Coordinates of C-alpha atoms in Angstrom, one line a residue:
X1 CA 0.0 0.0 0.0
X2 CA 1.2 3.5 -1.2
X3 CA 2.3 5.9 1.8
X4 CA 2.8 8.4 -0.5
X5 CA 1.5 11.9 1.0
X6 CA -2.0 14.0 -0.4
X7 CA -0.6 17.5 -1.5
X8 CA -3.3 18.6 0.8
X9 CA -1.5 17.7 4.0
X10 CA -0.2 21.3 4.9
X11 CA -0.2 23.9 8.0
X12 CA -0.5 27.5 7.0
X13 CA 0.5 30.3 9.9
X14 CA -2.5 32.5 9.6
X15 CA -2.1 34.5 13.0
X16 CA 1.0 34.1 15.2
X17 CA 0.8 37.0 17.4
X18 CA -0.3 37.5 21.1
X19 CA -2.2 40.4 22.7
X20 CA -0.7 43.1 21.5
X21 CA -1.4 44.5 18.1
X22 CA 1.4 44.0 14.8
X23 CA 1.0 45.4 11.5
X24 CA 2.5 42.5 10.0
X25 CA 1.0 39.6 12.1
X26 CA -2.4 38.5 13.0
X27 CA -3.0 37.4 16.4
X28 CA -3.5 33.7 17.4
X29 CA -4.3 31.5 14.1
X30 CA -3.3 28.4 12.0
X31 CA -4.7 26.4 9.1
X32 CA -4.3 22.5 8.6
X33 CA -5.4 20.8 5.4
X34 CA -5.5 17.2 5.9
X35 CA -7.3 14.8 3.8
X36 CA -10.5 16.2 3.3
X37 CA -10.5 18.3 6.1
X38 CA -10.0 22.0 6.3
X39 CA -9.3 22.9 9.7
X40 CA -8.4 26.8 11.5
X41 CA -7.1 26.5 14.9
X42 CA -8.5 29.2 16.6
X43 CA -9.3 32.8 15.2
X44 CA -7.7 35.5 16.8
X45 CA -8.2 39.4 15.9
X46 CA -7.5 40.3 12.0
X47 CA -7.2 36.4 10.9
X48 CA -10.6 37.0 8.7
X49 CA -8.5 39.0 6.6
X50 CA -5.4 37.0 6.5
X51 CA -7.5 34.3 5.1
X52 CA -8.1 36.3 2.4
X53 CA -4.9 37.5 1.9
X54 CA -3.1 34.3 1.8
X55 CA -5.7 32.7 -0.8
X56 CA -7.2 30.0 1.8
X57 CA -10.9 29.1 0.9
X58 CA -12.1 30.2 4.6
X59 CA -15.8 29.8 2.8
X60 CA -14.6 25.8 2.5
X61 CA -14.2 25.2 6.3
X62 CA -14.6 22.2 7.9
X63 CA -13.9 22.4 11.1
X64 CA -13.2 25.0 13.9
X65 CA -11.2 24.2 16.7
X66 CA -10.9 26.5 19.8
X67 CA -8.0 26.1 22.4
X68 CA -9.6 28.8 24.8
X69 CA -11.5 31.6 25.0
X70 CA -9.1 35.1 25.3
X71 CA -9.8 37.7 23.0
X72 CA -6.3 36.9 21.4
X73 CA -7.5 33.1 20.3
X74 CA -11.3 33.8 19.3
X75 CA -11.7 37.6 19.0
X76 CA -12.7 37.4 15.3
X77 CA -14.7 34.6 15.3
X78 CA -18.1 37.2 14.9
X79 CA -16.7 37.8 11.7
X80 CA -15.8 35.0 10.6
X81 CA -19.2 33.9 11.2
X82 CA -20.8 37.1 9.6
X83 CA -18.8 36.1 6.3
X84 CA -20.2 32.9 6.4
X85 CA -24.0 34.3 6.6
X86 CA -23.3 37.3 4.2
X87 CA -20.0 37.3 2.2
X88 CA -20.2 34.0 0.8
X89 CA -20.5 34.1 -3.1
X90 CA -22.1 30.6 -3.2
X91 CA -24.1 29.6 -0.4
X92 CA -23.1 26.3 1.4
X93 CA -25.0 23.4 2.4
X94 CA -22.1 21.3 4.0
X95 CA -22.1 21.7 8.5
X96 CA -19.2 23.0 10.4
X97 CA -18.6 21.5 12.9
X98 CA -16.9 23.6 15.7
X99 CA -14.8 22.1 18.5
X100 CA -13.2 23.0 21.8
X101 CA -13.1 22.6 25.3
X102 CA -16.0 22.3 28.2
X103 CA -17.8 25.4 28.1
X104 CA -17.7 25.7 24.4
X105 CA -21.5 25.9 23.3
X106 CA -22.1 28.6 26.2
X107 CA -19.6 30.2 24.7
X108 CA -21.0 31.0 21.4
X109 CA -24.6 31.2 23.1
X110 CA -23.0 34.7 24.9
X111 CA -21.3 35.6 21.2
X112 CA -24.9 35.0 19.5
X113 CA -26.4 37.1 22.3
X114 CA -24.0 40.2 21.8
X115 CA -23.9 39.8 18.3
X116 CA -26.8 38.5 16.6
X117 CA -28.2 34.7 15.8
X118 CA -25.6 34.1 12.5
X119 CA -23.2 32.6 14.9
X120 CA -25.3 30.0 15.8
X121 CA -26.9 30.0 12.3
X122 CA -25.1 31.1 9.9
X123 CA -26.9 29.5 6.8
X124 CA -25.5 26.2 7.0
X125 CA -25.6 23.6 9.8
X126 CA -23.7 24.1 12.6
X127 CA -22.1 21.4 15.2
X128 CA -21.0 22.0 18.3
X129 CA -18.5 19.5 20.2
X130 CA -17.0 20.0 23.5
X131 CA -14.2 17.3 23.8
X132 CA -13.0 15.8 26.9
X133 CA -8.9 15.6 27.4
X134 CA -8.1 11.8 26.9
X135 CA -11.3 11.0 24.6
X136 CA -10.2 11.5 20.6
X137 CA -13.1 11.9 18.3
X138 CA -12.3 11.3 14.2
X139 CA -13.5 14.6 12.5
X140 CA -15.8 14.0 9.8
X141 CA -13.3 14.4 7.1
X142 CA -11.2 11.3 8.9
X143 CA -8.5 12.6 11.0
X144 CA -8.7 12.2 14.6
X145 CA -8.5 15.4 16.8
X146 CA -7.7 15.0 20.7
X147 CA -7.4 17.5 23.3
X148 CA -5.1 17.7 26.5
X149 CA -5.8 19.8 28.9
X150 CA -3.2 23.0 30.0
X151 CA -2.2 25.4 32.7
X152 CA -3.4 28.5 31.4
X153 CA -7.1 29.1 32.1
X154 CA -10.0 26.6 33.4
X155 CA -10.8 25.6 30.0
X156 CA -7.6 25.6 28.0
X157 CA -6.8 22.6 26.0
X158 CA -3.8 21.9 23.7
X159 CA -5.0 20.0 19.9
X160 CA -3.4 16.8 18.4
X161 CA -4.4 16.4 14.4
X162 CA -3.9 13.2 13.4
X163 CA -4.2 12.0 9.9
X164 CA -3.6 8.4 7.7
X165 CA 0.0 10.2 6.5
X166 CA 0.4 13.7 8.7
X167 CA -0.2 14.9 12.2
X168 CA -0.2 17.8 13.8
X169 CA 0.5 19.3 17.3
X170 CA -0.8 23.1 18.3
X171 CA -0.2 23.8 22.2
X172 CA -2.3 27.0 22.3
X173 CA -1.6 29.3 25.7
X174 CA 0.2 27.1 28.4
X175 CA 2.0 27.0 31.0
X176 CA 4.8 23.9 31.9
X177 CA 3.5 21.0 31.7
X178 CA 5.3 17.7 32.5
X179 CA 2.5 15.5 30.0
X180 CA 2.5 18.1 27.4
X181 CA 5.6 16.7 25.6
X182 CA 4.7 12.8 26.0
X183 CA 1.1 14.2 24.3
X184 CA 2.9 15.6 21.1
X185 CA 5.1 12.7 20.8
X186 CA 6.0 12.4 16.8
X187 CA 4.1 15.4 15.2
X188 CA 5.2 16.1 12.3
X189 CA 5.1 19.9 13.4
X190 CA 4.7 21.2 16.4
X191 CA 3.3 25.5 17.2
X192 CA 3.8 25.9 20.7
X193 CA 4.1 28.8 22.1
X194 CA 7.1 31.0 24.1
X195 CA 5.5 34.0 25.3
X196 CA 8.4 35.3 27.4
X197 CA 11.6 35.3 28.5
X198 CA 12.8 32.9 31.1
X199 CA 13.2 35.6 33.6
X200 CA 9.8 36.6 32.5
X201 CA 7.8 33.8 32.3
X202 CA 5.0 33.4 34.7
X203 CA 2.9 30.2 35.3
X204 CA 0.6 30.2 32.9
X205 CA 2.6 30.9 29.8
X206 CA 6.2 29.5 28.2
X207 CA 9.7 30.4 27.9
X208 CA 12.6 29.1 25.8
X209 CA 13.5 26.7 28.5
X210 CA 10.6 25.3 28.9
X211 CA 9.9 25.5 25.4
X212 CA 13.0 23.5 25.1
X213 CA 11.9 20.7 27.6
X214 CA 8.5 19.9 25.5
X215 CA 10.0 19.6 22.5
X216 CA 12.4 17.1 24.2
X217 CA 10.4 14.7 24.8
X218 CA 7.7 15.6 21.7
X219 CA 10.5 15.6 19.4
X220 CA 8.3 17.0 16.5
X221 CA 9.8 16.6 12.9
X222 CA 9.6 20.8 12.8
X223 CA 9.2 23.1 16.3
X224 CA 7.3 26.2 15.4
X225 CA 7.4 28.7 18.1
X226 CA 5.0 31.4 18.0
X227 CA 2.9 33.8 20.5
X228 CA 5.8 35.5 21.0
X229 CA 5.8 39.2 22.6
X230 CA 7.4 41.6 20.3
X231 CA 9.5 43.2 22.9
X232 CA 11.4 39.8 23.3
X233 CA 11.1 38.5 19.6
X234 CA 12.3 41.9 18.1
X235 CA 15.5 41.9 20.8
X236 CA 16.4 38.5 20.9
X237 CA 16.6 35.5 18.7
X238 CA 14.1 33.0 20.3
X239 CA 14.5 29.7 18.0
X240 CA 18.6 30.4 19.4
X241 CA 17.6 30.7 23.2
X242 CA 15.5 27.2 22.9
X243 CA 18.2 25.3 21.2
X244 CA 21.0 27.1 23.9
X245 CA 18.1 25.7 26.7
X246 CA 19.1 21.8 25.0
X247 CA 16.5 21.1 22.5
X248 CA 18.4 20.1 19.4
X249 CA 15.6 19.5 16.9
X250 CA 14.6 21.8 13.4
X251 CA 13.3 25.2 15.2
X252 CA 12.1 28.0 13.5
X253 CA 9.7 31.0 14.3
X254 CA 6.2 31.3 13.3
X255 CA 5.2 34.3 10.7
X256 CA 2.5 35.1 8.6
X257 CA 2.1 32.4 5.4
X258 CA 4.3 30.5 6.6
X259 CA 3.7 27.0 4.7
X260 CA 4.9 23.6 6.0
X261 CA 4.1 19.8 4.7
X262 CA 2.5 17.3 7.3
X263 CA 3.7 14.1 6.7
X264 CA 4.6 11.4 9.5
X265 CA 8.7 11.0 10.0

């Protein structure tokens, strides 16, 4: 049987940026064709538009996956949702299916509220799927997403995308975490975050170092760090302070269209 990979297994960088606002980056944001799936991991402020930019067919979704529920992660999800009722040239029929931790449907219930019923119905079917750490579900398409849960708020949850020939390995907002590595063992890429400096770091967030002792143990074909504050990213070089901290593996930083292949080592 033929191994060989589908040109669709790819990760595109959407948003890789934190809190504070970049001309050059959106905020929190990635895009994973595998199969026949067509997946954004989260949808932080001014991704809408990057989807544009970068040529993705955002009006082909088919499923949403939230890591938590900061501004920075799902602050443009109203209009990604009011593209899908209005902007769409050709009106779907195919559901969405939207996934994310406990807490999830209430979640868009309060977005529907402040905004109006097109998050909840937005032409087409929607699905709503809070998944529990430890239980993988196969997404319609086929590949099999699982969630892990993370120090960073009550409902944060990092995402493993596993396909037949690619898998993929987003950490959203963490802080260390001792399973987090064992979790991500073998991506094929890996978009974890390093917020801060070591000296900097506080509990609910990573640093080079820790970055460093993640990947480890993961040992992802490509580390992709991302979420990082401008203040350090513009004054240091952060893939250099993770592979100083020990971690020896392909490092490089996250930035707007970047474009990497999934396939399994």
């Amino acid at each position: 049987m033929s191994t060989a990979k589908s040109p669709a297994d790819e990760l595109t960088v959407v948003g890789c940026g934190t809190a504070v606002p970049e001309g050059d980056r959106a905020a929190s944001c990635y895009w994973v064709s595998a199969e026949d799936a067509r997946v954004l991991f989260d949808c932080g402020p001014g991704a809408v538009q990057t989807l544009a930019r970068l040529g993705l067919p955002w009006g082909g979704l088919t499923d949403l996956v939230i890591s938590h529920f900061h501004a920075d992660h799902v602050g443009a999800l109203p209009g990604l949702f009011f593209a899908f009722r209005h902007g769409l040239e050709t009106p779907r029929e195919r559901p969405l299916t939207v996934w994310g931790p406990t807490g999830t449907a209430h979640f868009l219930e309060r977005l529907a509220h402040a905004y109006g019923e097109f998050v909840l119905d937005p032409g087409f079917p929607l699905r709503i799927e809070e998944l529990t750490p430890g239980k993988p579900r196969a997404l319609p398409a086929g590949p099999r997403l699982e969630a892990h849960k993370t120090p960073h708020t009550d409902e944060s949850v990092a995402w493993r995308l596993d396909g037949t020939t690619s898998s993929f390995g987003y950490s959203g907002d963490t802080g260390p975490s001792s399973a987090l590595g064992p979790f991500m063992n073998g991506v094929t890429a890996l978009v974890c975050e390093c917020s801060l400096d070591d000296a900097q770091a506080s509990d609910n967030h990573l640093s080079p170092a820790r970055v460093a002792a993640v990947a480890s143990v993961a040992r992802p074909g490509l580390l992709i760090v991302t979420h990082v504050y401008p203040h350090f990213r513009l004054s240091r070089d952060v893939a250099r302070l993770v592979a100083e901290a020990g971690y020896t593996g392909e490092t490089c930083l996250a930035r707007e269209g970047l474009r990497v292949t999934l396939t399994n080592r």
